[in-house]
Structures are given as structure tokens and as C-alpha cells.
XYZ file of C-alpha atoms in Angstrom:
679
model
C 33.092 47.519 29.611
C 33.055 45.109 26.739
C 30.018 44.244 24.471
C 27.440 42.145 26.433
C 26.632 38.521 24.776
C 23.158 39.746 24.921
C 23.784 42.025 21.613
C 25.883 39.307 19.826
C 24.398 36.947 17.138
C 23.538 33.531 18.615
C 24.573 29.991 16.939
C 27.666 28.265 16.657
C 31.239 30.260 16.247
C 32.952 30.835 12.812
C 35.135 28.148 11.751
C 38.926 28.918 12.913
C 41.430 30.301 10.296
C 45.040 29.233 10.417
C 46.097 32.299 8.579
C 45.029 34.056 11.664
C 47.425 31.981 14.094
C 50.267 32.226 11.737
C 50.404 36.072 11.563
C 49.665 35.838 15.204
C 52.703 34.081 16.045
C 55.008 36.359 13.914
C 53.922 39.337 15.539
C 54.069 37.629 18.927
C 57.711 36.693 18.311
C 58.543 40.103 17.133
C 57.176 41.708 20.479
C 58.947 39.158 22.393
C 62.505 39.783 20.698
C 61.867 43.457 21.522
C 60.562 42.686 24.876
C 63.748 40.712 25.557
C 65.977 43.658 24.361
C 64.246 46.198 26.536
C 64.744 43.764 29.740
C 68.463 43.596 28.633
C 68.872 47.122 28.842
C 66.814 47.460 31.762
C 68.576 44.774 33.822
C 72.265 46.324 32.800
C 70.513 49.842 34.314
C 69.367 48.233 37.150
C 72.496 46.443 38.250
C 74.066 49.541 38.203
C 71.588 51.356 40.482
C 71.762 48.372 42.511
C 75.695 48.853 42.912
C 75.024 52.730 43.795
C 72.135 51.609 46.428
C 74.838 48.975 48.541
C 77.396 52.053 48.397
C 75.337 55.066 49.910
C 77.558 58.398 49.567
C 76.292 59.615 53.269
C 77.062 56.669 54.671
C 73.878 55.602 56.362
C 72.681 52.233 57.272
C 70.034 49.987 55.828
C 67.659 50.482 59.122
C 65.374 53.220 59.158
C 63.766 55.095 56.353
C 66.286 56.502 53.717
C 66.739 58.205 50.317
C 66.751 56.127 47.529
C 67.335 56.885 43.735
C 64.427 55.254 42.225
C 61.631 55.489 45.109
C 60.780 56.166 48.927
C 61.607 53.562 51.711
C 59.375 53.014 54.425
C 59.893 50.674 57.045
C 62.015 48.599 54.826
C 59.671 48.276 52.072
C 60.357 50.322 49.196
C 57.542 52.747 48.227
C 57.729 53.365 44.479
C 56.095 56.319 42.937
C 54.392 55.517 39.977
C 52.212 57.639 37.191
C 49.175 57.496 39.320
C 50.330 57.915 42.753
C 52.452 56.037 45.218
C 52.100 52.090 45.029
C 53.390 49.715 47.743
C 55.409 46.590 46.897
C 57.154 44.026 48.930
C 60.577 44.104 47.237
C 62.809 46.841 45.820
C 61.524 48.182 42.381
C 63.493 49.071 39.724
C 63.941 52.598 38.062
C 61.357 53.033 34.925
C 62.523 54.507 31.783
C 61.867 58.055 31.158
C 59.823 57.351 28.141
C 57.415 54.665 30.294
C 56.986 57.712 32.682
C 55.647 60.073 30.157
C 53.728 57.855 28.603
C 52.221 56.718 31.642
C 51.633 60.090 32.713
C 49.695 61.015 29.835
C 47.411 57.924 29.756
C 46.706 58.549 33.784
C 45.919 62.142 32.657
C 43.469 60.543 30.177
C 41.837 58.750 32.874
C 41.811 60.949 35.603
C 40.166 63.342 33.601
C 41.605 66.109 31.355
C 44.044 68.620 31.692
C 43.758 69.229 35.971
C 44.389 65.450 35.911
C 47.426 66.092 33.603
C 48.821 68.920 35.960
C 48.477 66.461 39.222
C 50.213 63.863 37.470
C 52.556 66.084 36.476
C 53.037 67.653 40.096
C 53.399 63.756 41.325
C 55.631 63.054 38.428
C 57.652 66.214 39.774
C 57.795 64.837 43.116
C 59.405 61.729 41.834
C 62.032 63.165 39.832
C 62.731 65.394 42.916
C 63.529 62.409 44.888
C 65.371 60.914 41.975
C 67.475 64.195 42.182
C 68.720 63.624 45.281
C 66.294 65.566 47.708
C 65.319 63.235 50.586
C 61.604 63.183 51.263
C 60.603 63.155 54.876
C 57.959 60.752 55.615
C 57.522 61.596 59.371
C 56.879 65.374 58.711
C 55.488 65.997 55.417
C 55.088 62.507 53.589
C 52.144 60.442 53.681
C 49.683 60.540 56.886
C 47.646 57.780 58.211
C 44.771 59.361 57.577
C 45.355 60.308 53.797
C 42.495 58.210 52.746
C 40.125 60.467 54.702
C 41.901 63.546 53.277
C 40.035 63.833 49.854
C 43.207 63.109 47.585
C 43.015 60.904 44.767
C 46.247 58.980 45.805
C 45.820 56.462 48.180
C 47.912 53.410 49.017
C 46.983 49.851 48.705
C 48.995 46.868 48.161
C 46.182 45.076 46.558
C 44.750 47.186 44.449
C 48.167 48.444 42.914
C 49.142 44.782 42.052
C 45.600 44.118 40.451
C 44.474 47.555 39.414
C 43.299 47.243 35.310
C 41.602 49.747 33.941
C 40.476 48.084 30.798
C 40.772 44.898 28.928
C 43.239 46.334 26.679
C 45.765 47.023 29.769
C 45.531 43.628 30.607
C 46.522 42.379 26.954
C 49.098 44.257 26.662
C 50.899 43.226 29.677
C 50.266 39.841 28.747
C 52.136 40.571 25.212
C 55.156 42.075 27.087
C 55.562 38.482 28.951
C 55.376 36.325 25.280
C 58.348 34.905 24.079
C 59.060 32.642 21.529
C 58.850 29.627 23.212
C 55.095 30.016 24.596
C 53.783 31.230 21.392
C 52.592 27.414 20.864
C 50.911 27.587 24.082
C 49.164 30.497 23.355
C 47.494 29.041 20.482
C 46.574 26.373 22.426
C 44.703 28.712 24.973
C 43.129 30.405 22.452
C 41.931 27.396 20.771
C 40.316 26.369 24.349
C 39.095 29.634 24.943
C 37.175 29.788 21.689
C 35.759 26.190 22.410
C 34.505 27.463 25.988
C 32.550 30.349 23.966
C 31.320 27.688 21.619
C 29.812 25.684 24.528
C 28.510 28.937 26.526
C 26.638 30.035 23.296
C 25.526 26.696 22.769
C 23.949 26.476 26.496
C 22.565 29.941 25.860
C 20.757 28.462 22.539
C 19.274 25.430 24.728
C 17.840 27.834 27.643
C 16.588 30.094 24.954
C 14.729 26.985 22.989
C 13.316 26.071 26.443
C 12.096 29.604 27.055
C 10.439 30.196 23.537
C 9.411 26.743 22.955
C 11.779 26.387 19.770
C 12.811 22.891 20.299
C 11.548 20.222 23.049
C 8.888 22.082 24.892
C 5.491 20.716 24.930
C 3.193 22.909 23.788
C -0.271 22.861 25.239
C -3.200 23.719 22.521
C -5.860 21.449 23.461
C -8.043 22.226 26.117
C -9.420 19.630 28.778
C -13.066 18.715 29.098
C -14.245 21.426 31.549
C -12.538 24.370 30.084
C -13.359 23.136 26.212
C -17.164 23.363 27.402
C -16.613 26.908 28.858
C -14.617 27.889 26.038
C -17.638 26.662 23.458
C -20.113 28.664 25.336
C -18.067 31.915 25.490
C -17.306 31.059 21.812
C -21.213 31.001 20.917
C -21.583 34.444 22.384
C -18.574 36.314 21.207
C -16.494 36.356 17.445
C -13.696 34.126 17.149
C -10.355 35.651 17.813
C -8.573 35.413 14.626
C -5.146 35.934 15.860
C -5.668 33.302 18.546
C -6.746 30.740 15.839
C -4.081 31.529 13.405
C -1.150 31.131 16.312
C -3.232 27.969 17.343
C -3.139 26.811 13.773
C 0.609 27.018 13.272
C 1.124 25.566 16.768
C -0.850 22.467 15.848
C 0.664 21.984 12.607
C 4.592 22.052 14.402
C 3.276 19.573 16.843
C 1.762 17.050 14.148
C 5.075 17.619 12.017
C 6.853 16.438 15.692
C 4.096 14.604 17.139
C 6.711 12.020 19.178
C 8.640 15.288 20.804
C 6.129 18.203 21.100
C 2.844 16.454 21.753
C 1.488 16.291 24.848
C 1.496 13.155 27.291
C -2.017 11.105 26.753
C -2.795 13.014 23.474
C -3.431 11.087 20.307
C -2.624 12.686 16.857
C -6.500 12.166 15.991
C -7.137 14.937 18.699
C -5.031 17.216 17.344
C -5.909 16.866 13.760
C -9.688 17.309 14.961
C -8.661 20.495 16.746
C -7.003 21.756 13.552
C -10.038 20.782 11.498
C -12.034 22.778 14.004
C -9.852 25.548 14.052
C -9.765 25.640 10.002
C -13.263 25.660 9.760
C -13.492 28.656 12.028
C -10.435 30.816 10.483
C -11.262 30.063 6.991
C -14.957 29.692 6.901
C -15.219 26.009 5.437
C -17.824 23.293 6.291
C -16.708 20.749 8.178
C -17.365 18.184 5.470
C -15.265 19.788 2.653
C -12.478 20.947 5.129
C -12.263 17.262 5.932
C -12.089 16.196 2.493
C -9.513 18.469 1.565
C -7.084 18.056 4.800
C -6.983 14.268 3.815
C -5.321 15.202 0.289
C -2.427 16.850 1.937
C -0.032 16.778 5.013
C -0.879 19.206 7.603
C 1.648 22.071 6.839
C 0.774 21.572 2.995
C -2.659 22.064 3.814
C -2.594 24.727 5.637
C -0.709 26.395 2.608
C -3.257 25.393 -0.037
C -6.144 26.750 2.400
C -3.952 29.986 2.796
C -3.541 30.226 -1.147
C -7.443 30.006 -1.749
C -7.670 33.163 0.231
C -5.813 35.233 -2.466
C -6.796 35.772 -5.920
C -4.792 34.251 -9.209
C -3.083 36.288 -11.367
C -5.161 37.553 -14.637
C -4.045 35.764 -17.540
C -5.025 36.344 -21.312
C -4.527 33.868 -24.331
C -3.552 35.320 -27.607
C -5.699 34.261 -30.773
C -2.836 33.139 -32.776
C -5.425 33.220 -35.595
C -5.396 37.063 -35.692
C -2.188 38.174 -34.402
C 0.926 37.377 -32.578
C 2.011 37.261 -28.783
C 4.623 39.949 -29.270
C 2.388 42.211 -31.447
C -0.242 41.817 -28.858
C 1.897 42.751 -25.937
C 3.380 45.654 -27.886
C -0.075 46.892 -28.258
C -1.165 46.432 -24.846
C 1.872 48.155 -23.143
C 1.260 51.322 -25.327
C -1.992 51.204 -23.573
C -0.525 51.173 -20.026
C -0.845 47.610 -19.303
C 1.707 46.033 -17.498
C 2.367 42.337 -18.311
C 5.027 39.591 -18.912
C 4.467 35.757 -20.460
C 3.190 33.233 -18.241
C 5.880 30.857 -18.373
C 8.113 28.707 -20.629
C 5.409 26.134 -20.559
C 2.778 28.186 -22.806
C 3.793 30.085 -26.151
C 0.578 32.156 -26.301
C -0.275 33.019 -22.256
C 0.272 36.816 -21.025
C 0.002 37.553 -17.283
C -1.665 40.805 -16.477
C -0.214 42.763 -13.411
C -1.400 45.830 -13.806
C -3.840 47.858 -16.095
C -5.104 51.205 -16.855
C -7.577 50.072 -19.467
C -10.729 47.604 -18.812
C -9.119 44.340 -20.350
C -12.637 43.524 -21.492
C -13.426 46.756 -23.533
C -10.044 47.316 -25.235
C -9.861 47.710 -28.902
C -7.754 44.439 -29.229
C -10.396 42.575 -27.341
C -13.217 43.670 -29.318
C -11.238 42.689 -32.488
C -10.653 39.378 -31.233
C -6.627 39.273 -30.496
C -7.035 37.676 -27.379
C -9.345 35.907 -24.794
C -9.611 36.461 -21.221
C -8.931 33.027 -19.928
C -7.234 31.516 -16.968
C -3.731 29.610 -17.118
C -5.114 26.402 -15.811
C -7.535 26.197 -18.779
C -4.677 26.116 -21.153
C -3.742 22.741 -19.599
C -6.397 20.218 -21.199
C -5.913 21.565 -24.742
C -2.410 21.445 -24.594
C -2.578 17.760 -23.266
C -5.214 17.060 -26.053
C -2.925 18.401 -28.785
C -5.429 18.517 -31.720
C -3.674 18.200 -35.454
C -5.094 20.052 -38.497
C -8.029 18.579 -40.592
C -9.283 16.341 -37.803
C -12.503 15.995 -36.315
C -12.618 17.077 -32.645
C -15.475 17.195 -30.163
C -15.502 19.587 -27.000
C -18.177 18.135 -24.928
C -18.826 21.350 -22.497
C -17.778 23.815 -24.347
C -18.987 27.059 -22.869
C -17.857 29.884 -22.734
C -15.596 29.144 -25.590
C -11.891 29.509 -24.206
C -11.064 25.983 -25.009
C -12.884 25.355 -28.060
C -11.209 28.531 -29.457
C -7.678 27.804 -28.360
C -8.492 24.261 -30.261
C -9.625 25.986 -33.489
C -6.474 28.031 -33.303
C -4.063 24.859 -32.813
C -5.821 23.544 -36.035
C -5.381 26.654 -38.021
C -9.053 26.738 -38.748
C -9.025 23.615 -40.549
C -10.521 20.329 -40.145
C -14.119 20.614 -38.041
C -14.643 21.156 -34.025
C -18.093 20.408 -32.534
C -18.511 22.694 -29.818
C -21.634 21.246 -27.538
C -22.989 22.621 -24.174
C -26.207 21.193 -22.876
C -26.941 25.021 -21.250
C -28.475 26.863 -24.128
C -27.825 29.914 -22.214
C -24.481 29.511 -21.815
C -24.284 28.532 -25.713
C -25.016 32.074 -26.552
C -21.877 33.361 -24.716
C -20.020 30.344 -26.587
C -21.330 31.485 -29.869
C -20.218 35.130 -29.128
C -16.616 34.056 -28.886
C -16.299 31.875 -31.689
C -17.476 34.830 -33.831
C -15.340 37.331 -32.152
C -12.212 35.427 -32.223
C -12.533 34.014 -35.702
C -13.020 30.515 -35.590
C -14.310 29.308 -38.771
C -14.116 25.647 -38.412
C -16.643 25.135 -35.357
C -19.941 24.066 -35.082
C -22.401 24.618 -31.977
C -24.700 22.482 -30.808
C -26.643 21.890 -27.598
C -26.962 18.400 -26.641
C -26.687 16.177 -23.395
C -23.480 15.056 -23.256
C -24.393 11.808 -22.688
C -26.384 11.096 -25.663
C -23.405 12.317 -27.917
C -22.620 8.790 -29.254
C -26.268 8.615 -30.643
C -26.042 11.959 -32.012
C -22.641 11.837 -33.671
C -19.680 9.997 -33.416
C -16.204 9.108 -35.523
C -14.134 11.772 -33.505
C -10.393 12.042 -33.655
C -9.854 13.463 -30.403
C -12.571 14.478 -27.599
C -11.940 16.764 -24.671
C -14.098 16.648 -21.812
C -13.862 19.169 -18.945
C -16.627 17.938 -16.845
C -18.579 19.669 -14.493
C -17.494 19.503 -11.081
C -17.508 20.824 -7.534
C -15.086 23.814 -8.176
C -13.074 22.982 -5.417
C -9.749 24.124 -7.377
C -11.452 27.244 -7.818
C -12.506 28.546 -4.465
C -10.377 31.764 -4.927
C -13.055 32.676 -7.575
C -16.196 31.511 -5.879
C -15.752 31.468 -2.262
C -19.661 29.845 -2.342
C -17.785 26.514 -2.767
C -16.543 26.633 0.915
C -20.139 26.056 2.155
C -22.794 25.194 -0.131
C -21.137 21.789 -1.000
C -22.585 18.879 0.616
C -21.794 15.073 0.872
C -25.034 14.704 -1.579
C -23.105 16.977 -4.566
C -20.270 14.573 -4.102
C -22.294 11.796 -4.817
C -24.458 13.284 -7.605
C -21.454 14.968 -9.822
C -18.846 11.561 -9.798
C -21.623 9.660 -11.052
C -22.610 12.403 -13.928
C -19.012 12.375 -14.749
C -18.466 8.756 -15.127
C -21.667 8.844 -17.634
C -20.065 11.585 -19.571
C -16.490 9.971 -19.729
C -18.349 6.909 -21.145
C -19.725 8.417 -23.826
C -16.711 10.669 -24.631
C -15.032 7.207 -24.833
C -17.127 5.888 -26.854
C -17.500 8.738 -29.403
C -14.179 8.317 -30.693
C -12.758 6.498 -33.398
C -10.380 3.974 -32.542
C -9.117 3.597 -35.685
C -8.286 6.991 -36.262
C -4.767 7.552 -38.056
C -3.652 10.791 -35.928
C -5.854 10.371 -32.769
C -7.964 8.103 -30.601
C -7.412 10.102 -27.455
C -9.656 11.550 -24.714
C -8.843 14.102 -22.643
C -10.745 14.198 -19.098
C -10.183 17.392 -16.787
C -11.795 19.024 -14.105
C -11.731 22.020 -11.772
C -11.580 20.515 -8.730
C -9.125 18.538 -5.935
C -10.977 15.862 -4.807
C -10.158 12.281 -5.789
C -13.928 11.419 -5.919
C -14.164 13.600 -8.802
C -10.826 12.599 -10.661
C -8.817 9.446 -10.147
C -12.129 7.378 -9.159
C -13.776 8.544 -12.280
C -10.985 7.543 -14.500
C -10.519 4.140 -12.543
C -14.525 3.509 -13.012
C -13.724 4.341 -16.967
C -10.862 2.274 -17.209
C -12.889 -0.675 -15.414
C -15.712 -0.330 -17.738
C -13.721 0.215 -20.886
C -10.914 -2.326 -21.340
C -10.319 -0.860 -24.703
C -8.461 2.399 -23.362
C -5.558 3.216 -21.400
C -3.885 6.115 -19.624
C -1.123 7.783 -21.675
C 1.488 10.748 -20.585
C -0.145 13.972 -20.841
C 2.919 15.717 -22.396
C 2.559 18.702 -19.852
C 5.968 19.713 -18.464
C 5.073 20.291 -14.965
C 2.201 19.086 -12.188
C 2.110 16.908 -9.136
C 1.237 13.162 -10.140
C -2.380 11.943 -9.510
C -2.666 9.523 -6.524
C -2.018 5.460 -6.988
C -3.008 5.016 -3.360
C -5.527 7.180 -1.421
C -6.818 6.507 2.161
C -6.865 2.710 1.559
C -7.901 2.422 -2.165
C -5.733 1.399 -4.478
C -6.027 2.640 -8.359
C -4.390 1.821 -11.566
C -0.616 1.889 -11.398
C -0.667 4.367 -14.561
C -2.499 6.786 -12.566
C 0.649 8.548 -11.848
C 0.819 9.793 -15.582
C -2.207 12.213 -14.472
C -1.399 15.508 -13.344
C -2.535 17.463 -10.536
C -2.055 21.352 -10.013
C -2.624 23.342 -6.665
C -2.425 26.668 -6.377
C 0.034 26.699 -3.512
C 2.548 25.142 -5.553
C 1.937 26.819 -9.189
C 0.064 29.632 -8.752
C -2.704 28.808 -10.687
C -6.344 27.040 -10.191
C -6.526 23.708 -8.816
C -6.618 21.594 -11.594
C -6.940 17.798 -12.840
C -5.586 16.201 -16.325
C -5.811 12.746 -17.381
C -4.851 11.653 -20.983
C -6.432 8.286 -22.497
C -6.032 6.549 -25.790
C -8.386 4.357 -27.178
C -7.138 1.334 -29.058
C -9.891 -0.814 -29.689
C -13.624 -0.959 -30.400
C -16.219 -0.419 -27.270
C -17.586 -3.552 -26.076
C -21.040 -4.654 -27.664
C -23.184 -3.480 -24.384
C -21.874 0.077 -24.667
C -25.228 1.448 -25.391
C -24.457 3.266 -28.547
C -26.762 3.690 -31.205
C -27.982 0.866 -33.504
C -28.974 1.043 -36.927
C -31.031 -1.684 -38.986
C -28.043 -3.791 -40.356
C -25.026 -1.206 -38.652
C -23.716 -0.676 -35.023
C -22.136 2.623 -34.461
C -19.035 1.728 -32.319
C -16.586 4.036 -31.456
C -18.004 6.814 -34.016
C -17.824 4.535 -37.370
C -19.925 2.287 -39.111
C -19.537 -1.671 -38.381
C -21.722 -4.598 -39.107
C -23.436 -5.972 -35.978
C -22.406 -8.725 -34.393
C -25.906 -10.371 -34.736
C -25.616 -10.372 -38.936
C -22.050 -11.190 -38.418
C -22.865 -14.660 -36.148
C -25.825 -15.527 -37.923
C -27.773 -14.783 -34.367
C -31.466 -14.255 -34.594
C -32.695 -10.790 -34.279
C -35.760 -9.763 -32.197
C -39.046 -9.859 -33.105
C -39.091 -6.438 -34.209
C -36.221 -7.023 -36.609
C -33.579 -4.859 -34.683
C -30.758 -5.789 -33.214
C -30.219 -6.325 -29.339
C -29.126 -3.009 -28.484
C -32.625 -1.103 -29.712
C -33.280 1.030 -32.900
C -35.157 4.059 -34.057
C -38.086 5.385 -32.166
C -40.455 6.046 -35.112
C -43.201 7.463 -33.364
C -41.075 9.871 -31.385
C -39.143 10.825 -34.529
C -42.719 11.383 -36.202
C -43.208 13.862 -33.667
C -39.720 15.924 -33.894
C -40.440 15.794 -37.801
C -43.879 17.706 -37.709
C -42.598 19.939 -35.257
C -39.948 20.969 -37.350
C -42.161 21.346 -40.456
C -44.409 23.812 -38.609
C -41.825 25.977 -37.866
C -40.581 26.187 -41.108
C -44.033 27.052 -42.769
C -44.387 29.631 -39.884
C -41.196 31.149 -40.762
C -42.370 31.222 -44.453
C -45.694 32.819 -43.523
C -47.939 29.707 -44.184
C -50.787 28.489 -41.751
C -49.493 24.832 -40.696
C -53.017 24.361 -40.306
C -54.403 24.861 -43.362
C -51.656 23.237 -44.930
C -52.124 20.355 -43.036
C -55.722 20.182 -43.906
C -54.844 20.338 -47.665
C -52.014 17.738 -47.372
C -54.902 15.469 -45.778
C -57.477 16.091 -48.434
C -54.928 15.265 -51.014
C -53.973 12.366 -49.468
C -57.566 11.245 -49.358
C -58.041 11.768 -53.026
C -55.110 10.061 -53.984
């Protein structure tokens, strides 16, 4: 019995090979020639036997049972004794060659079962040979009886079985090969082609049947519940923990339906129904709030959104940045390898990054770390500094510098030349910033703690400004899973407003006349459009003296130009987005702007008595240039110095200075007043 189709590989058959049929034709031609020669030999031998049978030696007639040289005659029919018993045929059979008889005996013995069968077959052959030798077999006395089927003998008489008995597929093929001739080989090839086409059709039919059974194609999957079932399910779900395996299966089925909605959706169901079900399942499976899950789901197609949610469940690889002020990446890698650290370069896009796979020592306490040879820093944090591309001897401002990874990277790229202002509004975070600056050996850095929105009034005239703005953190959910639930609609109203203000301040702090710079890089660790493209679009509208330019980064997804009915600047495609499921880095957004002119007069920057700090450089005020009248207090239209407020700050500073010297500020103040009165 052959191998069943169940164990065969499903699918279309392999393409036909012409060489196979060429070799088949050659082999069939040789077999046909040998067969024709053997037939000629048998025919000549049969003719001789037929002549002798027409002239029997004892002169008996043809009627009644008689002896023949090649078999036994019974009632006018010739009984041919073969290798497996006695076979009836409607015509006289010819004598088989001795070699055929011997091979048939061996085959029959094998089929009937071993040595005993061979002995039985040998006895039958001896009987045949005896008949061929001239001994007459008496059928009436000792031959076959009418009840031989009930006698338990393995030999029986059946015309139908004798004609159609085929014990295996190989015997049937061999019989067919004996009848081949050189003329019908082409027909055989056509029959083989037709047989293979039939097999291919059967295989395709089986595939379609299996597809209907396993919902592979064309089956409409039911993932939505009816209203009554839904209410019952909600009541039961409120009492029981969710079945995570069931939720995941339903999520994958819903995504497959949304991918091919016209074929797989249920009748009377809309795409919104499936999207709502997918949103509920994602919230239950991954633990997101409905508000945040909706916002993230709108960013991607269903299948890609599922990959994004899945990527947020696993941590990103640990990476470190080599401090080129003290060492080289090859030397650092060799030192860490000697300490049992398994690592490799982050990629071709970075020359200083190393990815850590396994470490036998804590990376935050190695001698190399304490010596400032490297900084623990996410790979996505390299990107804003690479886009900024600071040059030596420039003035650079990092408006949100803590904990110092980007600031020290800027110092390393500038080779400790020029000046880097590291600002952070949180003084407690500024302590960590100072520590990392000292450890990494950044000597061209000035640390300050100001509100970034006030920075144009504090100081300006920078060649480049980096603004890694505070954000919701939707790109670093793998690091902080609390983002899934603690972000509300209020946060996405307050944070974009703050980011817009800081970005305008960053633009106003840049010197548009800088020979080497005039660039602003705006980045966030968020993937929402409200914190990225919309903020940049607002800055482009409020500051027409800036435009978007290429970031210079080797990879990344282009920013949105159209999103949910909103249209942004066509150059927004120059911005870059980074997703954890695409590049295995934290979610990030990077944009680069070029300032090519001074800020407008109403930008709200600081104004002196006769000069305006626009774009960080001193320029004559428009009121004086145009001969316009000043305000009653003698200041320009943008305000001036607050003398009373400054006096308070100056007095506080004087008292602190005196206390440090061990002098009582009050007594000194009394002496000063007495002196002033005396004068």
C-alpha cells in the first residue's frame, strides 16, 4: 500500500523537468526492443508447440479431457499451472520459459511466507513439470475437486482473480512496461502529464477544503458578540480575570479581518465595530488606558500597531557611549571584554556606541565607568546630537541638559573647544548633570538652572541650540510602564503648549548671522503627533524666519505630512520618527530647523535702552532707527529693565557674599546708611 496523501506536503507540484522524460523515453525504447525480441522467441517456440499439439502422439481427439504439454485441459479450456497455483483462461496459454517460472516461484514464495511457502510452490512447480514431461493428470480421480475452496488449500480457481490479481503497484507497472513499444512512448509522456495535472488539481482541491476548515481563506470569522452575549460577557468579565490567550487570539483574528475586510468581515458589521473591539482587547491585554490606546492606535495600521504594542512589552538593548575625550571605542571594547562583557558596535550609523548583551560586572561601577571612559546612554539619545552636528569653537546651548548624556556628547564632538551652556530648570537634576560633566572631563561646559522660556532674556547669540523637550514619554513605555495609565487628555494639552513656548525661545536664542551655525534641533521621546509635528508646525507659523532642513540621519521614518484630516508643511517629511518595533530603539522624534533671518519685532525678547537682543545679537531698536517716539518711561515698545526687582536680587546677593566672609550683613548695612547720611 502506497504512502497516503495526508503525509505529503500540500501545495502545487514541482515544475516538470524535460530531462526526466528524455531519459524515460530512452529506457522505454530499450525495454521495448528487449520485449519484442523475447516475444519473437516465445512466438517461434509457441508455433512449434502448437504443431505438436495438433498431432498428438496417442491419436486421441480434441473432445474430452486430454494431456497437453503446457497445461491441463478441463472441459475444453486449458488450465495453465502458474507459479502460485492453477489459473483458468478462456484460450490456450503458451508455455512460459524456464527462467520465468523460476523467478515466479521465488516471488510467490516470498509473498506466501518464507521457506514453507517456497516448498509448497516448489511442489506445485514439480507437478507442472511432471505434466510437461508427459505424465497425464487425471482430473476426475485425483485432480481438482468441486469443493477445493473449502479444503483449506491455498490454491483456488477463479477466472476473475486470476486475471486481475496484482499484489503491488510495482507489479502493475512492470506489466505495463512489458507492453511498451517505441511507438507509444510519446503517448506515455502525455499520459504522465495528464496524471500530474490531475494530481495538482486534487492537491489544490484539498488545499481549498483545508482552507475552509481552518479559516485560512474565505471564511468569515466571528469575533464580535451580539448585544445580549456582550452584556453577559461584560458581567462575567467583571467578576473573572481576563483570559489572556483568548484575548490575544481575538486580537490577531481582528487584525486579519481588518487587513482583508471585504472578504473576512461579518455581514452587517462595519470597520468601526472591529476597531472598537480591537481597542478594548488591547486595553485589556496590555493594560493601556482607553485614551492613550486610541491615540497610539491611530498612528499605525492595525498590524503595525499590534507590533508597536508588542515591542513596548520588552526592554530595549543596553547601550553605552564611548567618551572620545578620554579613550577610543576599540580600546574601551577590549577593556570591557577582558572584564567578561559581551558587546558589539551599535551599528554603522554610530562610531561611538556599543551594545551590551551580557555583563558579569555592574556597568555602572567598573573602573572604566568611574574614570569617565563611557556613559550609559540609550541609542536613540545619540540621534539629536548627531543631527545638531556641533562644530569646534562654537557657542552651543542645551536647553534641557540633565542628566548630561547629550551635553557631554556635544563637548566630545567639539573636542572641548568653544562653549557649551548646559541648562536645566530642575536644580536637583542639575546635580547629576554636574557630576557627569566632571566625570567625563567636559571642560568647556557652563551649568545653569533657568526656565527655558526665559533664556533669550538671560543670554543669546548661540550658534546652535538643542532642545530635547519635556514630553509624555510615549516612546519609552518599555522603561516606564506607568505611562500606560497616568497620561490623560489634560497632559496632552499642557505639554504641547509648554513645548511650543520653549521652541520659540530656542529659535529666538540663535544667531541667524552665524557663519557656521544658526541651527535648532527639536526632539522628544514621544511618538504622538500633538507633541511633534504640530509643535513644529506652530513654530513655522509663528517664526517665518526659520525653515525645516534635512537632519542628516541615515535612517528613520519620515514625519507626517497629513494626519487625521490635518495638513502640515510639505517639508515635514524631512523630520524623522523612530519606533521600537522598526529599529529596536526607543520611540523618538527629531527635527532640524535653520534660522535665516532675525526674529520679528514682537518676538518678546529682552530690550535694552537703545538696543534690542534679537536672535541673540545686539541690534539697534526699530523705534530709534525709524525715528518713532518712545514710551513715557523712555523705554522701547518691548519693555525694559525692572530696576526695583533687580535691586532686590542685588541686595540678596550682597548679603550672601558678606555671610560667606563672616560679616554681619545688618551691621554693615547700618554702617553704610550712617556713612551715606554723613555724606
